[in-house]
Coordinates of C-alpha atoms in Angstrom, one line a residue:
Chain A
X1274 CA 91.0 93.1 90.4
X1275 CA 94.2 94.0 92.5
X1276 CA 97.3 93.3 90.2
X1277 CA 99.8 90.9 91.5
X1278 CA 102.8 91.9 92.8
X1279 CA 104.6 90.4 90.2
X1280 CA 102.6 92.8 88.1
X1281 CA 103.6 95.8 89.8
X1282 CA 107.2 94.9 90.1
X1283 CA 106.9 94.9 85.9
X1284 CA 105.0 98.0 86.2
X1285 CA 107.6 100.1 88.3
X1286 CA 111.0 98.7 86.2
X1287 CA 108.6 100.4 83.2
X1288 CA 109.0 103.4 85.4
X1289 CA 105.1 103.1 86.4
X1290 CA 105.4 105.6 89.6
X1291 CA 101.9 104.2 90.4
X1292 CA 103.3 100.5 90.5
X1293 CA 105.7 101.0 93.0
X1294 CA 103.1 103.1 95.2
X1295 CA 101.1 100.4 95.4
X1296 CA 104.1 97.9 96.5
X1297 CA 104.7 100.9 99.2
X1298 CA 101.1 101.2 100.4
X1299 CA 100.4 96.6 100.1
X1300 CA 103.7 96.7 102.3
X1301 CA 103.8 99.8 104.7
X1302 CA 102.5 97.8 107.5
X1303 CA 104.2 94.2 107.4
X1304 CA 108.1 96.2 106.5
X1305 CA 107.2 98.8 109.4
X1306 CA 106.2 96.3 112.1
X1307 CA 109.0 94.3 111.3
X1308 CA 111.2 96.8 111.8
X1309 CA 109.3 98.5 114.9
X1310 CA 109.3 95.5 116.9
X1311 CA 112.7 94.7 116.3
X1312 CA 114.4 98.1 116.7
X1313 CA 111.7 99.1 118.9
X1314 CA 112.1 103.3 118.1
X1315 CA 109.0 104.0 116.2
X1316 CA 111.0 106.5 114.3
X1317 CA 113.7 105.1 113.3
X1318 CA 111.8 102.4 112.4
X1319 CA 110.2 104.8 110.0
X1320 CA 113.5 105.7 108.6
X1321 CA 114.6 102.4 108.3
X1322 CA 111.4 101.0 106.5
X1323 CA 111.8 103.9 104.1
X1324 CA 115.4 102.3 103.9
X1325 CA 114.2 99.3 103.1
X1326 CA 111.8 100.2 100.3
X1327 CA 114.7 102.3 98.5
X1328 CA 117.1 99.5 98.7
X1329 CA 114.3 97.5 97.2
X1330 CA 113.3 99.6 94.3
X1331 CA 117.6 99.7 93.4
X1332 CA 117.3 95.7 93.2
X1333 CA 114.3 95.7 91.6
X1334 CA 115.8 93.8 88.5
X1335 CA 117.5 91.1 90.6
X1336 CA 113.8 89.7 92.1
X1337 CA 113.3 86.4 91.0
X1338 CA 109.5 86.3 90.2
X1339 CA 109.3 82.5 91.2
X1340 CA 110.0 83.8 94.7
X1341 CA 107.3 85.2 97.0
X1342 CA 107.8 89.1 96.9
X1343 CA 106.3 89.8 100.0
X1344 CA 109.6 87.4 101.6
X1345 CA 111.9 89.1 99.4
X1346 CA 111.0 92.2 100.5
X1347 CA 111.1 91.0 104.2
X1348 CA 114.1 89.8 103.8
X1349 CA 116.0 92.7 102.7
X1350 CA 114.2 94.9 105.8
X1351 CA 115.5 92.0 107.9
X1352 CA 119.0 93.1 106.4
X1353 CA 118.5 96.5 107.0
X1354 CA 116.9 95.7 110.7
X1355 CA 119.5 93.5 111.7
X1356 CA 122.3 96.4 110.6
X1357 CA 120.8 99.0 112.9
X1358 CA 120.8 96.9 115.5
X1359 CA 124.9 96.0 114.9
X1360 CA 125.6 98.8 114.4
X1361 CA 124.0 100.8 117.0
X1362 CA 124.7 97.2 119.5
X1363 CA 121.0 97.4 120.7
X1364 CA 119.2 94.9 122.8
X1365 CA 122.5 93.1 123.1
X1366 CA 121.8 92.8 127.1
X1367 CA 120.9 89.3 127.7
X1368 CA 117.4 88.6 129.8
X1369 CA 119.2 87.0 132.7
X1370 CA 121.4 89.8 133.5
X1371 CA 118.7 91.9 133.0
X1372 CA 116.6 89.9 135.6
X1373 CA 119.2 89.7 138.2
X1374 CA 119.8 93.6 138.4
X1375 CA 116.0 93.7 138.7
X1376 CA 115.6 96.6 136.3
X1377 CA 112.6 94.8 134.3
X1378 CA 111.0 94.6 137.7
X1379 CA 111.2 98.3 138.4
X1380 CA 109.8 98.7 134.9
X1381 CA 106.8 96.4 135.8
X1382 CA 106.5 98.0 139.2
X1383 CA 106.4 102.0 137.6
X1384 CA 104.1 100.6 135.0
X1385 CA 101.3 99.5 137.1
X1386 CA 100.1 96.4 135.3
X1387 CA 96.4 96.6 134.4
X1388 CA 93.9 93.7 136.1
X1389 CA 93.1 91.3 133.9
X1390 CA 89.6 92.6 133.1
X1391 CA 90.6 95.6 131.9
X1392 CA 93.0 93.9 129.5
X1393 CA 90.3 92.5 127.9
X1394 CA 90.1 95.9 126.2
X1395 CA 91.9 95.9 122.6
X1396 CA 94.1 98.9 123.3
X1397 CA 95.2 97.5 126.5
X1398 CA 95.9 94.4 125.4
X1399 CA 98.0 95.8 122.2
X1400 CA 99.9 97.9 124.9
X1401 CA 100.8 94.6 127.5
X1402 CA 101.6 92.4 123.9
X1403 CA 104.1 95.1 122.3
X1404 CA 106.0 95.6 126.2
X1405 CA 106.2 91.7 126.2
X1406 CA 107.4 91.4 122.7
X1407 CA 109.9 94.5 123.6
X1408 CA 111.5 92.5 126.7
X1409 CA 112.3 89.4 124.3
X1410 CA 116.4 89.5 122.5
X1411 CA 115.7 91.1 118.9
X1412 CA 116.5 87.2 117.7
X1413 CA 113.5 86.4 119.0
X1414 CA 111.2 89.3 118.9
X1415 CA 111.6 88.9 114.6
X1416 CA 110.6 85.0 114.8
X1417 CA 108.0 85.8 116.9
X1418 CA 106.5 88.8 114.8
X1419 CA 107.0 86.9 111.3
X1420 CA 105.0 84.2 113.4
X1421 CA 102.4 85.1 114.8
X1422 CA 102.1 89.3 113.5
X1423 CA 103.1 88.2 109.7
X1424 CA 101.4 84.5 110.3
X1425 CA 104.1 82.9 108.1
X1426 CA 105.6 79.3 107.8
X1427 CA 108.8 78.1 109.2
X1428 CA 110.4 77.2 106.0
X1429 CA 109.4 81.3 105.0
X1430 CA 110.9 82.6 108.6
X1431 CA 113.9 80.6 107.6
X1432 CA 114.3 81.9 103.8
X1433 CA 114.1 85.7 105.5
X1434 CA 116.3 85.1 108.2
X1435 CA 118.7 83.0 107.0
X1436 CA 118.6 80.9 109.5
X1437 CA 118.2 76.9 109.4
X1438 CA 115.2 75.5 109.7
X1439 CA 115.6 74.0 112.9
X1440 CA 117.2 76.8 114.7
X1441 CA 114.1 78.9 113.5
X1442 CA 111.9 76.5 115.3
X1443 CA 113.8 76.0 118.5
X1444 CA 113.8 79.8 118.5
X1445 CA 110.0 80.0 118.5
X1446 CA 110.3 77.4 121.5
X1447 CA 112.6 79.7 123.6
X1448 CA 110.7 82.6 122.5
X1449 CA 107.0 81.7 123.1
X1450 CA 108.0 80.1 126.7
X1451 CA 109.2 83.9 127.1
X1452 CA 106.7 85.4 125.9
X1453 CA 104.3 83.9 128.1
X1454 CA 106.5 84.6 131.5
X1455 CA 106.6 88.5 130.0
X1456 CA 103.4 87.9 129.5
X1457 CA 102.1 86.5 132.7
X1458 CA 104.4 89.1 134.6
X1459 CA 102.2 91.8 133.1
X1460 CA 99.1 90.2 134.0
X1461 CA 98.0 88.4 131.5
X1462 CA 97.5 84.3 131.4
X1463 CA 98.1 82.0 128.7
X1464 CA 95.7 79.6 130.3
X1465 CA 93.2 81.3 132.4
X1466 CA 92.5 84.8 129.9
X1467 CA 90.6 84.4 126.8
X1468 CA 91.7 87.2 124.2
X1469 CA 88.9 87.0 122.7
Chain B
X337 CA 104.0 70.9 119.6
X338 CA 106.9 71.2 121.3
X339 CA 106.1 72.5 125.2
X340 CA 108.2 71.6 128.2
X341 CA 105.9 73.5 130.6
X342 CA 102.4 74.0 129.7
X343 CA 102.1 77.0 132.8
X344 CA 105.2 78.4 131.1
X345 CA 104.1 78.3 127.5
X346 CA 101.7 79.5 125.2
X347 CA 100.7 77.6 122.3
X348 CA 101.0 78.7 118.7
X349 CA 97.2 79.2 118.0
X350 CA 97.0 81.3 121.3
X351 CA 99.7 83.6 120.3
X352 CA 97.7 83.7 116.7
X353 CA 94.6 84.7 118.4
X354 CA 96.2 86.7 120.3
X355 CA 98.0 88.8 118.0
X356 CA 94.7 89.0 115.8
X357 CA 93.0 90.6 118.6
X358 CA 95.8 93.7 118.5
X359 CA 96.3 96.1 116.2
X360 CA 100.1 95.7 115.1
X361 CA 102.7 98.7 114.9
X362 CA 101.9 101.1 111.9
X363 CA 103.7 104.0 110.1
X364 CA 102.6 107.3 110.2
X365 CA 99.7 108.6 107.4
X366 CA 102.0 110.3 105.6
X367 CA 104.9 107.2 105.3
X368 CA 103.7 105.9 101.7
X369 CA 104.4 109.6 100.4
X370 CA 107.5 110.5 102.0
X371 CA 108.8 106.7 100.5
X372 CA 107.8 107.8 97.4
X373 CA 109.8 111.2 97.5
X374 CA 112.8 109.1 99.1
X375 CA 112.6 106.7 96.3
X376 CA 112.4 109.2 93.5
X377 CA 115.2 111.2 94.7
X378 CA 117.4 108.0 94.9
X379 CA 119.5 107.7 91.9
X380 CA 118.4 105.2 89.1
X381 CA 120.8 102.1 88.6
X382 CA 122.4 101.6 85.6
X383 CA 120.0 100.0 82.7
X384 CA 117.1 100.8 84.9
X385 CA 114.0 103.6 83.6
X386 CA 113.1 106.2 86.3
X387 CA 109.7 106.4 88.0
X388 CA 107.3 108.5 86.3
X389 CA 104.3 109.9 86.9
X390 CA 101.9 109.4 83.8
X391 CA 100.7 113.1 84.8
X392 CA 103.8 114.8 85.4
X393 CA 104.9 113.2 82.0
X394 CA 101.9 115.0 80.1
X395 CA 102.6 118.2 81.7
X396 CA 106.6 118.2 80.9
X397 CA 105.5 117.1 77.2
X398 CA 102.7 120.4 77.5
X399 CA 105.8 122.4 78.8
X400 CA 108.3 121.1 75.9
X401 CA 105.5 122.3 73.0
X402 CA 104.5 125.2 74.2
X403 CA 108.3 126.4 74.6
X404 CA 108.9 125.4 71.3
X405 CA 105.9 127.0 70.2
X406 CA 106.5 129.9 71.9
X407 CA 110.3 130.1 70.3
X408 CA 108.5 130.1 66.8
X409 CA 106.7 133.1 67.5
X410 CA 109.1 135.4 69.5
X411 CA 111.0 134.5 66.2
X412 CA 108.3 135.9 64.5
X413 CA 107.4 138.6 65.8
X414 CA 110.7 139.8 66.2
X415 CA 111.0 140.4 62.2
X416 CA 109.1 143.3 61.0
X417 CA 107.5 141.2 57.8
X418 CA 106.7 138.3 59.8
X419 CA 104.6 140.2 62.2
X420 CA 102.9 141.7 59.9
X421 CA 101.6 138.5 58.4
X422 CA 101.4 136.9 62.0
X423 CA 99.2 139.6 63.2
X424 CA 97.1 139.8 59.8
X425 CA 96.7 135.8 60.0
X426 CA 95.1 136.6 63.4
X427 CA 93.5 139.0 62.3
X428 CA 91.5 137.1 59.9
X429 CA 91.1 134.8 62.4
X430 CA 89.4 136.9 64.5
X431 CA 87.0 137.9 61.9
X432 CA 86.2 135.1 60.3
X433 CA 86.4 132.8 62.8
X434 CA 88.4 130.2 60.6
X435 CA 90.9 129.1 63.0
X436 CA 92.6 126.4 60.6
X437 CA 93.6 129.2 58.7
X438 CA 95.5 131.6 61.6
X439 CA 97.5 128.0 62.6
X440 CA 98.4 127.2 58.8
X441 CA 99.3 130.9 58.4
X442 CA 101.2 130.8 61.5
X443 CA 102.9 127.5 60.7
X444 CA 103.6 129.0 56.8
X445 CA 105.6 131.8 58.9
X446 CA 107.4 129.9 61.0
X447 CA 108.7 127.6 57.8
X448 CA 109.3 130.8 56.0
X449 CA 111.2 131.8 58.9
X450 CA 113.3 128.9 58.9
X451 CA 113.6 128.8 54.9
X452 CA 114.9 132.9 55.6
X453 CA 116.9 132.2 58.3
X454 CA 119.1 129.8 56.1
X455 CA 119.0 132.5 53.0
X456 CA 120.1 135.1 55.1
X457 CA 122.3 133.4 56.6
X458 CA 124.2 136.5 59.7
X459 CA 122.1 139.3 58.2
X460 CA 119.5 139.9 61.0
X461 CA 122.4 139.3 63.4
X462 CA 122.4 143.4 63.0
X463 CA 119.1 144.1 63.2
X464 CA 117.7 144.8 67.2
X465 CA 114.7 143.2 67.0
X466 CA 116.5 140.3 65.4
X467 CA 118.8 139.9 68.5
X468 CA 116.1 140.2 71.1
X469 CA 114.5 138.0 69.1
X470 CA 117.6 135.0 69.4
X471 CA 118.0 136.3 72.5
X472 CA 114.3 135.5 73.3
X473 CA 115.0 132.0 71.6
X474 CA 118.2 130.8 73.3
X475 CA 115.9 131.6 76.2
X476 CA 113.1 129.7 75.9
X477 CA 114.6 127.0 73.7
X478 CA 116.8 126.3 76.7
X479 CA 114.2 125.7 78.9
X480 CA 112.5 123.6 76.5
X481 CA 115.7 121.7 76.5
X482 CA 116.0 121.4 80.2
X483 CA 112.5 120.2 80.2
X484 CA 113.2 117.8 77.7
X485 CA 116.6 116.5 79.8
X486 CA 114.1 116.2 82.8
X487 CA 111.6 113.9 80.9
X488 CA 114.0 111.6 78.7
X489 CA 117.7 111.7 80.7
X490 CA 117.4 109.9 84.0
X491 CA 120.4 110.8 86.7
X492 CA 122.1 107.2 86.0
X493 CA 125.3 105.6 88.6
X494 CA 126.6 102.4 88.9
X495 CA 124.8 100.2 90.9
X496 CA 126.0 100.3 94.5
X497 CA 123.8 97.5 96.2
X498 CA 124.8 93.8 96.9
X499 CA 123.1 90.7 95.4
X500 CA 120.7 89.9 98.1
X501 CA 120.9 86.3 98.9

């Protein structure tokens, strides 16, 4: 049977290396793609995960075990996302202006869309999802991949965030209605294409 | 469901199949490791036990006897009686085979050692052999001492981190 991670937080303040290993490997994935679709550089993404797991062994000790670790732990690499991203003032471009100087359309026109058959293939359809989640503000792009990459509730989107309950939902709104234009501009159709 | 335009927008359990049809971003095979190293280089907070590996730990402890017992008999040998008696308990060891009696003839010369040391207080100071032999000792005993500051004294700072909220 799997210990809990309540059980391996115990284990690593004992100083169990193997405890903390297994926090690392159960949450590689979920910190990384946080972090990867919201910084979009799949290296310093890397770094910054790392980041995130250091920070969280230091405040070990202050995890309250009532509280879900796995939003805990989301929450501090939304911190640490959410830094990079002031500090290095990333994505800060807002879609319209980015529309109006048509530089997204030169990026679909170089990137030859694929037909929709072909996107029926996994790969291709990973590829057209990640460029339509990269076009979204990092506000949304985070909502979006605790959403529907993470599959969590609002109220937990809102206890990592930080942000109100209703401002997480109306965020989703904005964000799925541009999702599917990204979407459908890359030549895939919420209503005609079946991802399955 | 909240949808002004259903042409415009895509409905939550579409965006869940859709995103369980994709593979999602993941770190490179060697990410979990490099953490690891990143984490156990980070300095411990205050009040908090370092990460160990049960393995490493059994080793260092290997390390920390063996450089104690390895004191004992440079200390040994180094004294013309001593290694007599240390080389005839081997001796008999080899012989007969009885290998509890070489370790309580080697552990009677170490405590004989200690019991002479005391007695004699400076008077081997004099003697060569008896400085190569505390030479030899200061040597390994301060590696056994390192060893021993590696597996019980974590690097400790004050915590530096904010309460996350």
């Amino acid at each position: 049977v799997p210990a809990s991670d309540v059980e391996l937080v115990r284990g690593a303040l004992e100083g169990t290396e193997s405890a903390f290993r297994e926090i690392v490997m159960r949450y590689q994935r979920p910190i990384y793609g946080l972090i990867a679709r919201m910084v979009r550089d799949p290296g310093r993404a890397e770094e910054l995960a790392q980041d995130t797991f250091v920070k969280a062994f230091r405040a070990l000790h202050t995890y309250d075990v009532r509280r879900k670790f796995s939003s805990w732990l989301l929450t501090i690499a939304h911190h640490v996302a959410i830094d990079e991203l002031r500090k290095c003032s990333l994505d800060t471009e807002p879609l319209e202006q980015a529309t109006e100087d048509g530089e997204w359309r030169r990026e679909f026109a170089d990137a030859k869309a694929p037909t929709p058959a072909a996107l029926a293939e996994n790969a291709q359809l990973a590829m057209v999802l990640q460029t339509a989640i990269r076009r979204l503000r990092p506000e949304y792009r985070e909502v979006v991949t605790l959403r529907y990459e993470r599959e969590l509730d609002y109220d937990e989107i809102a206890e990592i965030t930080g942000l109100p309950m209703g401002t997480v939902k109306s965020s989703l709104h904005r964000a799925r209605k541009e999702l599917a234009e990204h979407l459908e501009n890359l030549g895939w159709s919420a209503t005609t294409h079946s991802t399955t | 469901m909240e949808r002004d335009n259903p042409l415009n927008d895509v409905s939550d359990e579409r965006l869940f199949e859709l995103f369980r049809s994709v593979d999602g971003p993941t770190p490179s095979p060697d990410f979990a490791l490099r953490t690891m190293r990143a984490v156990m280089r980070d300095p411990v907070p205050a009040g908090r036990k370092a990460l160990r590996d049960p393995l490493t730990s059994m080793f260092g402890w290997a390390a920390v006897i063996a450089a104690v017992a390895l004191s004992v008999l440079a200390l040994a040998l180094t004294q013309p009686d001593r290694r007599r008696e240390f080389f005839a308990a081997h001796h008999a060891r080899r012989r007969h085979g009885r290998v509890a009696h070489a370790v309580h003839a080697n552990c009677r010369t170490g405590a004989r050692l200690v019991y002479d040391r005391r007695r004699r207080g400076v008077a081997c100071h004099g003697h060569a052999e008896g400085t190569t032999g505390l030479v030899l000792t200061a040597v390994v005993g301060a590696l056994s001492l390192s060893a021993l500051h590696r597996l019980l004294i974590s690097k400790r700072e004050e915590p530096e981190w904010q309460e996350l909220s």
